[in-house]
C-alpha cells in the first residue's frame, strides 16, 4: 500500500522536528516539508529537514562574507522547543532538575560534602 | 567546583567560566555554558550586559562569584571572567545533528575544531588580530565554517587542542554544500545536512576520551563489539550491505532519545545525574535478547544451558559477555605527589594473567564486579573498572574525635596543592618503585607533605589546617603531637570519603565463544580443579603504591571485594 507522509522519523528526537516543520514561518523558510512518497519496498523511513536560514546572535540572517558566528539559538529555536531540549542532562549536567528548576547548592546531597554542588558533572569536585 | 558565593579567593576552585572553556568541549552548550546560577545569561550581546548587571549588581559585587570570577589554576591569580569577550556557548544542535562528519587521521575534526575554539577562551584572535568570541564561535568553528584556523603548538600531547586563530568564513560551507545562498543574499543551512538521529561519530567525538580512560572502550571495531558488527551488517558474508563507520547509528539502537533529549542511559555506578531517568527508554541486553515485548528480532535468544536461573538471577549479561578488555585504561590517578594528575595505565597494575599482574603480557585486563540495580529492579553483579585516586584533604572531626560519621575530609583544590609543591614532588620524595613516577608513599614522605600543606597559599591562607592523604581506602594523618603519621580504614571508621571510583564496563560485548563459561564451568569454578579461579581470585588493584620502600601496588581478590565465594 502506497502511503504519503509529510515527514518520516528515524527517532524520537525527530518528532519535534516534524512538529516544528508545520509551524508557519519556521526557520524563515517554507512552512511545510515537502511530502515524501514511500517507495513500496522501503521499510526505513527517511528523515527530511527543510533548509534553515542561518542567523547571528541578534537573530539577523547571516550573509556570505560575514565573520560573525552563527547562533544555534536564533537559528533553531524559532521552531524547536529549546527550553525542553536544553533541560536534557547532557546540557545541564546537574544544574537543573527534571522540571528545569536550578538545583545547585552547597552540600547537594546533604551528607556533609559541601564541595558537591549538584548530582552531575557541573558541580562535582 | 566553586560555590556561587565565596568569601575569599582561597575558597574558589573551578568556576563556571572554566567549565565553559573546558567541560563544554564534551557538552553540547546551553545550560551551564549559557546561563548563570541565577538563570541569567552570563552576557547578553543584545544589551551588552552581564547577567549580574540585570540583577542590579556591579563587577565589585561579583568579584568572588563562582559564575563571574576565574582562578588561574597555575598562578592562583583571580580575575573577572571575560564573558563579554568570549560570549556564551549556546546549545550546539549541529554538534550532534550534522549529517556529514569531518574525520581525518582517526580524529573527529568537528570535535577538534569546536574544542580548540572553546579552549582558547578570551585569547582567540582572527588573522587581523581582532578578538573572536570563542565560546559563541565554537559552534561555527565546529562545522568547519572558517578560512583560517591555527592551533597552539605548545599544548602538550594528550591534552585537548587549543586554537590561537580563527577566521570565520562561510564560503567552505557553500563549497561543500552544507550552506547555500538564497535569493535575498542570506545563507541557508541545507536541510540534507541535518540528521535526526545522531550518528555514532557524534557520540564518539566526546565519549572517546573518557570512555577510553575510564573503561578501555574500543570503537568501530567489529572484532571487539558484536553489537557494532551486528547493527552494521559486518558479521555476515555479504560485504555489499556493510554500513561504514561514518553512517553507523549503533549507539542510538540502545540509547534512543525523545523530545526532551534525555538520551536513554542505564544506572551509572559513578555519578548520579538525573537518576530519575535511569533505564528510561534504554534497550538493555535482557530487553533485546530475552523473550518479551521488547525482544529485538535479530537478537539471538540465549540457548546455552549455562543460563541457569541462579546465574540469570544474580549475574548481569555483561558479567560474562564482557570478560576482559584489550585497550588500556587509566587505573589510578595520583593528584597528591605534584598537584598535577599522574596517571597509572592498566599495564602498570594488571596483565593478561588475572592471577599475576606482573605477567609481561599486557594485551588485556580483567574487570572487577559490583552489585547494582538492573532495569527489572533486581540486584546483579556487573563488571566494573575501579579508578583509584590519591589526593590531599583537610580533615575536620567536628569536635567528635571518637566518632567518624560526622567527619569531613574536604578535598584541597589542586591549584592550592601546586602552590605548595610548585607542580613537582617536594624535596626528598623518591621514586621508590622506579617506574619514572615519584610517589608520596613512605611515612616520612607523607609527614613532609603534611607539614608543607600547612603552609600558606598566595593569599596568605593556610592550604589546610589538618592535611591528610587519602589513598588505598585509608586516611593518612599526622599523629597528635607531630613527628609521625598513622592511618585508618575510612570505611571501618565510618568516615565519608573515597579513594576508588567504580566505572561500569558495559560496551564491547564479545562473541559468545569468548564469553566466560564458553568452555565450561571450570572457567570460573576452579574449585573443581583445586586451584585459584581466574574470576573470583583475580587480583584487583586497590592502591597504586603501598607505604614500603618498594612502593608496590596493593590488591584484593574479587572474592574479598564482593564477599562471594563460590567453589
XYZ file of C-alpha atoms in Angstrom:
692
model
C 0.000 0.000 0.000
C 1.390 3.344 -1.004
C 1.452 5.883 1.739
C 2.065 9.605 1.863
C 3.624 11.386 4.730
C 4.938 14.827 5.402
C 7.889 13.610 7.330
C 9.165 10.274 8.379
C 11.055 9.793 11.527
C 14.203 7.978 12.421
C 13.965 8.557 16.138
C 12.025 10.207 18.871
C 14.172 13.296 18.556
C 12.898 13.825 15.105
C 9.318 14.015 16.257
C 9.948 17.508 17.486
C 11.409 18.449 14.178
C 8.389 17.073 12.405
C 6.014 19.071 14.541
C 8.097 22.149 14.016
C 8.028 21.881 10.278
C 4.384 22.650 10.045
C 4.683 25.848 12.060
C 4.279 28.919 9.970
C 7.425 30.909 9.489
C 9.586 28.161 10.797
C 13.238 28.845 10.137
C 12.347 31.750 7.969
C 11.753 29.387 5.114
C 8.929 27.440 3.659
C 6.340 26.382 6.160
C 5.896 22.769 5.333
C 8.174 19.961 4.433
C 7.943 18.504 1.005
C 5.779 15.390 1.036
C 7.820 12.300 0.552
C 6.394 9.242 -1.045
C 7.261 5.912 0.477
C 8.852 3.586 -2.004
C 6.856 0.374 -1.779
C 9.833 -1.641 -0.640
C 11.427 0.878 1.688
C 10.985 -0.292 5.277
C 13.053 2.519 6.788
C 11.538 5.964 6.883
C 13.718 8.787 5.649
C 14.436 11.834 7.691
C 13.888 15.133 5.983
C 14.589 18.616 7.265
C 13.947 21.788 5.406
C 16.609 24.381 4.708
C 17.137 26.833 7.547
C 18.169 30.470 7.450
C 21.425 30.906 9.316
C 21.170 33.671 11.904
C 23.572 35.551 14.148
C 23.236 36.170 17.873
C 20.918 39.093 17.232
C 18.662 36.949 15.122
C 19.693 38.593 11.878
C 20.271 36.498 8.757
C 23.926 35.901 8.003
C 25.236 36.715 4.569
C 28.164 35.147 2.804
C 31.205 37.227 3.692
C 30.139 37.722 7.291
C 32.629 36.825 10.010
C 30.016 36.699 12.751
C 29.402 33.382 14.456
C 26.075 31.810 13.703
C 23.739 31.368 16.661
C 22.150 27.948 17.128
C 19.592 29.520 19.423
C 18.310 32.132 16.991
C 18.688 29.783 14.042
C 16.911 26.756 15.508
C 14.801 27.916 18.435
C 12.255 29.549 16.178
C 10.901 26.085 15.550
C 12.267 23.906 18.298
C 11.452 23.979 21.985
C 14.838 24.923 23.347
C 13.570 25.108 26.894
C 12.679 21.432 26.847
C 15.621 20.332 24.757
C 18.257 22.104 26.797
C 16.936 20.774 30.059
C 18.268 17.402 28.970
C 21.010 16.150 31.240
C 23.657 16.303 28.519
C 23.179 20.077 28.536
C 22.624 20.733 32.220
C 24.783 18.117 33.955
C 23.091 18.652 37.269
C 22.430 22.383 37.030
C 18.676 21.813 36.850
C 16.261 19.115 37.927
C 13.647 17.338 35.856
C 11.346 20.343 35.949
C 14.053 22.727 34.796
C 14.486 24.350 38.178
C 18.039 25.354 39.105
C 19.036 22.975 41.888
C 22.657 23.907 42.594
C 23.511 24.031 46.288
C 26.486 23.507 48.545
C 26.410 20.028 50.095
C 23.882 18.999 47.470
C 23.381 15.541 48.941
C 23.103 16.852 52.490
C 25.691 14.415 53.742
C 28.491 16.726 54.786
C 30.216 17.160 51.455
C 29.877 20.874 50.702
C 32.153 20.592 47.680
C 29.443 18.663 45.825
C 27.010 21.195 44.408
C 24.837 19.071 42.164
C 24.325 15.452 41.182
C 26.138 15.941 37.871
C 29.475 16.907 36.421
C 28.632 20.613 36.746
C 29.023 20.898 40.463
C 31.257 17.998 41.300
C 34.730 18.187 42.760
C 33.527 23.360 41.658
C 33.459 26.893 43.052
C 30.423 27.870 45.031
C 28.277 30.687 43.726
C 29.117 32.829 46.734
C 32.588 32.881 48.249
C 34.185 34.958 50.970
C 37.832 34.675 49.928
C 39.889 33.785 46.891
C 41.216 30.619 48.515
C 37.717 29.135 48.568
C 37.381 29.275 44.794
C 38.083 26.243 42.643
C 36.876 25.755 39.095
C 34.290 28.372 38.163
C 31.561 28.403 35.544
C 33.833 30.242 33.139
C 36.377 27.449 33.491
C 33.663 24.885 32.815
C 32.672 26.884 29.759
C 36.114 26.610 28.259
C 36.921 23.046 29.211
C 33.908 20.952 30.220
C 31.908 22.299 27.311
C 34.278 20.606 24.912
C 32.298 17.462 25.615
C 28.961 19.014 26.399
C 26.746 20.498 23.746
C 26.494 24.044 25.088
C 23.380 25.530 26.614
C 22.749 25.028 30.317
C 25.827 25.967 32.304
C 27.540 27.171 29.144
C 24.934 29.835 28.675
C 23.201 30.734 31.936
C 24.435 31.514 35.443
C 23.094 30.032 38.652
C 20.509 32.797 38.870
C 19.188 31.859 35.445
C 20.633 34.897 33.682
C 22.690 34.868 30.513
C 26.302 35.363 31.554
C 26.488 38.075 28.939
C 23.723 39.353 26.716
C 25.131 40.636 23.453
C 21.820 42.318 22.649
C 22.000 44.603 25.666
C 25.754 44.477 26.320
C 25.020 43.486 29.885
C 26.408 40.834 32.173
C 23.864 38.685 33.908
C 24.674 40.142 37.295
C 24.022 43.638 35.974
C 20.483 42.621 35.159
C 20.113 41.821 38.845
C 21.442 45.223 39.869
C 24.891 44.056 40.896
C 28.244 45.549 39.992
C 31.536 43.959 38.989
C 32.769 44.544 42.532
C 29.794 42.655 43.878
C 30.694 39.548 41.883
C 34.464 39.629 42.353
C 34.282 36.284 44.192
C 31.220 34.929 42.407
C 31.677 31.387 41.110
C 29.893 32.371 37.904
C 31.762 35.588 37.207
C 35.288 35.036 38.541
C 38.099 32.816 37.376
C 41.090 31.489 39.264
C 44.216 30.859 37.244
C 44.898 27.226 38.007
C 48.642 27.667 37.731
C 49.283 31.006 39.408
C 46.200 31.300 41.585
C 45.546 34.784 40.225
C 41.923 35.917 40.338
C 40.273 37.810 37.505
C 36.828 38.740 36.288
C 35.522 36.128 33.851
C 35.510 37.812 30.422
C 32.130 36.577 29.220
C 31.818 39.814 27.250
C 34.780 38.747 25.141
C 34.012 35.050 24.785
C 30.252 35.251 24.571
C 28.311 32.228 25.741
C 28.172 28.668 24.438
C 24.685 28.171 23.058
C 23.125 24.739 22.573
C 25.101 23.370 19.659
C 22.462 21.479 17.682
C 24.692 20.622 14.761
C 27.350 19.242 17.067
C 25.188 16.108 17.108
C 22.701 16.623 14.293
C 25.017 17.390 11.381
C 24.751 14.713 8.711
C 28.294 14.866 7.404
C 31.154 14.460 9.863
C 34.720 15.507 9.235
C 37.090 12.705 10.174
C 40.786 12.900 9.455
C 43.576 10.608 10.618
C 41.191 8.965 13.036
C 40.213 12.272 14.599
C 36.756 13.746 14.739
C 37.638 17.144 13.326
C 34.274 18.661 14.250
C 35.181 17.951 17.847
C 38.752 19.172 17.385
C 37.696 22.496 15.865
C 34.998 23.120 18.437
C 37.167 22.054 21.346
C 40.152 24.116 20.305
C 37.961 27.174 19.917
C 36.397 26.809 23.360
C 39.754 26.162 24.979
C 41.198 29.412 23.645
C 38.806 31.364 25.867
C 39.460 35.111 25.569
C 42.752 34.663 23.718
C 41.243 33.781 20.346
C 42.030 36.221 17.517
C 41.428 36.410 13.818
C 44.328 36.829 11.413
C 43.864 40.578 11.604
C 44.376 40.488 15.358
C 40.774 41.213 16.302
C 39.266 39.310 19.200
C 36.918 36.442 18.326
C 34.207 35.409 20.838
C 35.422 31.874 21.369
C 32.504 30.416 23.271
C 29.988 31.913 20.861
C 32.067 30.930 17.832
C 32.670 27.317 18.851
C 29.526 26.035 17.127
C 30.550 27.762 13.900
C 34.120 26.515 14.063
C 32.873 23.007 14.804
C 31.145 22.932 11.430
C 34.341 23.844 9.617
C 32.994 27.194 8.527
C 36.277 29.082 8.595
C 39.067 30.052 6.237
C 41.862 30.174 8.797
C 42.295 28.095 11.900
C 45.530 27.689 13.860
C 46.291 25.563 16.871
C 48.564 26.434 19.749
C 51.595 24.222 19.187
C 52.650 24.471 22.825
C 49.772 22.342 24.079
C 51.300 19.047 25.271
C 50.369 15.842 23.514
C 47.380 14.191 25.093
C 45.829 17.483 26.158
C 42.797 18.911 24.369
C 43.762 21.210 21.495
C 43.648 24.982 21.816
C 43.214 27.433 18.966
C 45.042 30.699 18.534
C 43.465 31.928 15.311
C 40.022 31.651 13.781
C 38.717 33.423 10.717
C 35.024 32.661 10.473
C 34.144 32.255 6.828
C 31.051 30.547 5.452
C 32.474 30.003 1.976
C 33.762 26.478 2.840
C 30.198 25.592 3.794
C 28.921 26.834 0.461
C 31.679 24.931 -1.271
C 30.804 21.636 0.410
C 27.081 22.122 0.049
C 26.183 22.404 3.708
C 25.277 26.056 3.141
C 23.692 27.793 0.218
C 22.814 31.371 -0.600
C 19.221 32.289 -1.101
C 17.963 34.983 -3.398
C 17.998 37.583 -0.631
C 21.712 37.185 -0.012
C 21.286 35.195 3.189
C 22.825 31.850 3.924
C 20.702 28.792 4.466
C 21.730 25.576 6.111
C 20.970 22.807 3.679
C 18.281 20.568 5.133
C 20.131 17.488 3.963
C 22.977 18.458 6.302
C 20.730 17.926 9.303
C 20.239 14.407 10.584
C 17.543 13.350 13.034
C 19.085 10.532 14.975
C 22.777 11.335 15.549
C 25.337 9.051 14.031
C 27.913 7.266 16.133
C 30.540 9.785 15.123
C 28.630 12.424 17.089
C 28.806 10.351 20.275
C 32.345 9.186 19.596
C 33.746 12.705 19.464
C 33.036 13.291 23.131
C 32.857 9.807 24.602
C 36.078 8.573 23.023
C 38.444 10.053 25.578
C 36.553 9.498 28.837
C 35.377 6.036 27.840
C 38.920 5.073 26.940
C 40.434 6.447 30.124
C 37.728 5.151 32.411
C 36.722 1.926 30.696
C 39.204 0.993 27.974
C 36.473 1.128 25.368
C 37.034 0.322 21.696
C 35.025 1.985 18.925
C 34.195 0.912 15.395
C 35.843 -2.457 15.898
C 33.720 -5.404 14.855
C 36.184 -7.841 16.400
C 35.597 -6.488 19.899
C 31.979 -5.414 19.694
C 29.289 -7.769 18.457
C 26.697 -5.023 18.506
C 28.679 -2.662 16.324
C 29.256 -5.579 13.964
C 25.647 -6.697 14.036
C 23.962 -3.353 13.574
C 26.238 -2.579 10.639
C 25.952 -5.954 8.893
C 29.649 -6.638 9.351
C 29.234 -10.190 10.581
C 27.626 -11.647 7.519
C 29.137 -12.865 4.281
C 27.837 -10.024 2.176
C 30.242 -7.060 2.034
C 27.846 -5.057 -0.093
C 25.490 -4.436 2.805
C 28.162 -3.190 5.182
C 27.462 0.149 6.816
C 30.555 2.321 7.036
C 31.615 3.796 10.396
C 30.575 7.246 9.257
C 26.996 6.113 8.794
C 26.753 3.816 11.793
C 23.954 4.536 14.242
C 24.683 1.675 16.613
C 24.717 3.957 19.674
C 21.126 5.054 19.323
C 19.904 1.493 18.847
C 20.212 1.041 22.597
C 20.393 4.695 23.627
C 17.469 6.386 21.862
C 16.221 9.809 22.879
C 12.934 11.594 22.979
C 11.953 15.204 22.609
C 13.469 16.010 25.961
C 16.904 14.988 24.698
C 17.469 12.834 27.766
C 19.381 10.165 25.932
C 18.480 6.775 27.362
C 21.020 5.629 29.909
C 21.479 2.916 32.462
C 22.255 3.073 36.128
C 25.738 4.539 36.371
C 27.923 3.237 39.167
C 29.699 6.591 39.335
C 27.820 9.874 39.250
C 24.105 10.202 39.702
C 22.902 12.879 37.335
C 19.189 12.559 36.684
C 18.710 9.230 38.400
C 15.035 9.712 37.677
C 15.792 8.829 34.054
C 17.774 5.669 34.794
C 16.855 2.941 32.315
C 14.089 5.109 30.820
C 13.938 4.038 27.194
C 17.199 2.116 27.402
C 17.269 -1.151 25.492
C 19.159 -3.472 27.763
C 20.648 -6.849 26.949
C 17.673 -8.579 28.509
C 15.173 -6.390 26.661
C 16.527 -7.379 23.282
C 17.696 -10.940 23.901
C 15.088 -12.470 26.183
C 11.546 -13.235 25.088
C 9.197 -10.361 25.704
C 7.562 -7.343 24.200
C 10.865 -5.587 23.538
C 12.683 -8.576 22.064
C 14.777 -7.490 19.074
C 14.005 -9.661 16.082
C 17.671 -10.123 15.235
C 18.969 -10.624 18.760
C 19.709 -14.278 19.477
C 17.982 -15.807 22.473
C 20.387 -17.469 24.925
C 20.440 -21.198 24.328
C 23.390 -22.437 26.347
C 22.491 -24.388 29.470
C 24.879 -22.153 31.386
C 21.995 -19.662 31.610
C 20.572 -21.369 34.670
C 18.199 -19.488 36.906
C 20.845 -18.872 39.526
C 23.122 -17.223 37.028
C 20.443 -15.127 35.404
C 19.104 -14.072 38.765
C 22.383 -12.837 40.200
C 24.608 -12.033 37.258
C 24.290 -9.377 34.620
C 24.748 -10.396 30.996
C 27.795 -8.140 30.866
C 29.497 -10.067 33.639
C 30.217 -12.978 31.284
C 29.905 -11.376 27.882
C 32.424 -8.599 28.530
C 35.014 -10.910 30.081
C 38.035 -8.675 29.503
C 39.192 -5.544 27.734
C 42.005 -5.203 25.239
C 42.515 -1.448 25.336
C 44.265 0.164 28.224
C 42.517 2.447 30.667
C 43.669 4.693 33.497
C 43.517 2.665 36.698
C 44.863 5.206 39.161
C 45.390 8.934 39.354
C 47.817 10.467 41.797
C 46.860 14.087 42.449
C 48.927 14.240 45.625
C 52.578 13.985 44.685
C 52.791 17.075 42.467
C 49.309 18.568 42.448
C 49.102 17.616 38.792
C 47.385 14.403 37.783
C 49.728 11.453 37.323
C 48.016 8.519 35.650
C 48.689 4.805 36.002
C 47.596 2.726 33.000
C 46.417 -0.868 33.036
C 49.874 -2.170 32.198
C 51.270 -0.667 35.395
C 48.898 -2.605 37.606
C 47.476 -5.548 35.660
C 48.276 -8.088 32.976
C 46.672 -10.693 30.725
C 47.040 -13.159 33.591
C 44.280 -12.252 36.038
C 46.150 -14.014 38.823
C 49.543 -12.441 38.160
C 49.624 -8.683 37.484
C 53.367 -8.823 36.846
C 52.998 -11.081 33.813
C 54.685 -9.341 30.854
C 51.707 -9.992 28.594
C 49.741 -6.751 28.775
C 47.381 -7.472 25.897
C 44.244 -7.481 28.049
C 42.933 -6.711 31.519
C 40.073 -8.084 33.551
C 37.352 -6.145 35.351
C 36.122 -6.357 38.887
C 32.437 -6.680 39.774
C 29.908 -4.686 41.716
C 26.299 -5.166 42.720
C 23.882 -2.704 41.220
C 20.208 -2.481 40.425
C 19.249 -3.724 36.975
C 16.362 -2.422 34.883
C 13.973 -5.015 36.317
C 14.810 -3.930 39.858
C 16.946 -6.962 40.630
C 20.399 -6.526 42.151
C 23.006 -8.188 39.970
C 26.751 -8.280 39.588
C 28.069 -6.038 36.844
C 31.626 -5.674 35.581
C 33.373 -2.502 36.655
C 36.754 -0.876 36.424
C 37.897 0.748 39.627
C 39.653 4.077 39.237
C 41.874 4.682 42.243
C 42.626 8.208 43.402
C 45.309 9.592 45.686
C 44.629 13.084 46.997
C 45.039 15.625 49.776
C 42.186 16.640 52.021
C 41.608 18.805 55.058
C 40.199 16.698 57.901
C 37.702 18.102 60.369
C 36.434 15.698 63.009
C 33.816 18.266 64.024
C 34.786 18.032 67.661
C 34.000 14.342 67.980
C 37.339 12.556 67.603
C 35.845 9.221 68.602
C 33.074 9.320 66.008
C 33.987 9.291 62.346
C 30.478 9.503 60.997
C 30.309 13.287 61.211
C 33.846 13.866 59.979
C 34.541 15.894 56.863
C 37.565 15.477 54.630
C 37.392 18.395 52.252
C 39.397 17.921 49.047
C 42.064 20.596 48.596
C 41.805 22.356 45.240
C 44.733 21.321 43.065
C 45.782 24.884 42.283
C 46.446 25.294 46.008
C 48.306 21.973 46.224
C 50.505 23.183 43.368
C 51.221 26.377 45.242
C 52.897 24.165 47.830
C 54.578 21.687 45.512
C 55.363 24.023 42.638
C 53.977 21.312 40.404
C 56.819 18.897 41.250
C 57.449 16.371 44.014
C 58.653 18.164 47.107
C 62.277 17.648 48.135
C 63.032 14.201 49.431
C 60.290 12.408 47.523
C 61.699 9.255 45.965
C 60.523 7.158 43.040
C 60.692 4.009 45.126
C 59.463 1.565 42.536
C 61.495 3.013 39.699
C 58.548 3.477 37.350
C 59.612 7.014 36.491
C 56.831 8.492 38.612
C 57.842 9.700 42.070
C 55.165 8.918 44.623
C 54.372 10.234 48.086
C 54.057 6.933 49.901
C 56.541 6.329 52.706
C 55.579 7.661 56.156
C 58.417 10.175 56.221
C 57.349 11.486 52.810
C 53.725 11.760 53.884
C 54.796 13.649 57.004
C 56.891 16.071 54.955
C 53.920 16.807 52.702
C 51.591 17.241 55.670
C 53.965 19.775 57.145
C 54.194 21.609 53.837
C 50.416 21.596 53.323
C 50.005 23.628 56.478
C 51.763 26.475 54.699
C 50.008 29.463 53.155
C 48.751 29.888 49.622
C 49.387 33.095 47.701
C 46.530 34.777 49.564
C 48.092 34.104 52.962
C 45.596 31.386 53.815
C 46.843 28.021 55.129
C 46.267 25.392 52.471
C 44.979 23.007 55.135
C 44.528 23.013 58.873
C 44.783 19.261 59.259
C 46.101 17.834 55.981
C 45.501 14.154 55.321
C 46.418 11.863 52.455
C 43.579 9.706 51.134
C 44.846 6.592 49.387
C 44.004 2.943 49.066
C 40.970 3.006 51.341
C 42.888 4.664 54.154
C 43.415 8.154 55.538
C 46.959 9.090 56.486
C 47.265 11.732 59.175
C 49.850 13.292 61.480
C 49.603 11.804 64.960
C 48.789 14.242 67.763
C 51.998 15.857 68.934
C 53.521 15.536 65.482
C 56.592 13.746 64.295
C 54.888 10.695 62.845
C 51.950 9.576 60.737
C 49.359 6.910 61.165
C 46.386 5.779 59.118
C 42.912 4.349 59.457
C 40.457 2.489 57.246
C 37.874 5.130 56.455
C 35.086 2.644 55.795
C 35.689 0.928 59.117
C 35.659 4.260 60.934
C 32.529 5.453 59.155
C 34.237 8.447 57.590
C 32.511 9.523 54.389
C 35.266 9.763 51.791
C 36.529 7.737 48.849
C 39.652 6.695 47.009
C 38.203 4.272 44.485
C 35.568 5.009 41.906
C 33.706 2.179 40.134
C 33.140 2.847 36.448
C 30.787 0.412 34.808
C 32.104 -1.673 31.932
C 29.173 -2.083 29.570
C 30.337 -1.884 25.977
C 32.410 -4.107 23.723
C 30.392 -7.276 24.120
C 32.418 -10.181 22.739
C 31.143 -13.105 20.667
C 29.581 -15.955 22.599
C 32.544 -18.257 22.138
C 34.669 -15.787 24.071
C 32.268 -15.309 26.968
C 33.033 -16.605 30.422
C 31.955 -20.197 30.621
C 32.103 -20.876 26.897
C 34.430 -23.798 27.540
C 32.782 -24.993 30.706
C 32.085 -24.320 34.353
C 35.730 -24.641 35.216
C 36.455 -21.242 33.693
C 35.020 -19.693 36.833
C 34.556 -22.536 39.265
C 38.135 -23.585 39.688
C 37.239 -25.440 42.822
C 36.817 -28.384 40.521
C 40.495 -28.100 39.705
C 41.604 -27.179 43.215
C 43.400 -24.052 42.122
C 42.573 -20.342 42.159
C 39.699 -19.168 39.997
C 40.681 -16.570 37.393
C 37.354 -14.882 38.057
C 36.863 -14.946 41.804
C 40.529 -14.975 42.734
C 41.641 -12.443 40.163
C 43.577 -9.541 41.618
C 42.038 -6.082 41.590
C 44.220 -3.045 42.385
C 43.129 -1.084 45.452
C 46.166 1.197 45.753
C 48.730 2.153 43.112
C 51.562 2.063 45.637
C 51.949 0.928 49.219
C 53.874 2.531 52.081
C 57.036 0.484 51.741
C 60.303 1.384 50.073
C 59.199 -0.790 47.178
C 56.028 1.210 46.596
C 54.245 -1.855 45.288
C 50.588 -1.851 44.250
C 48.071 -3.346 46.629
C 45.413 -5.809 45.539
C 42.336 -7.606 46.735
C 40.625 -10.565 45.137
C 37.116 -10.431 43.761
C 36.237 -12.867 46.499
C 37.415 -10.361 49.123
C 35.723 -7.408 47.475
C 32.326 -8.946 46.731
C 32.174 -11.379 49.653
C 31.239 -14.017 47.098
C 32.987 -17.308 47.466
C 31.641 -19.885 45.064
C 33.603 -23.079 44.695
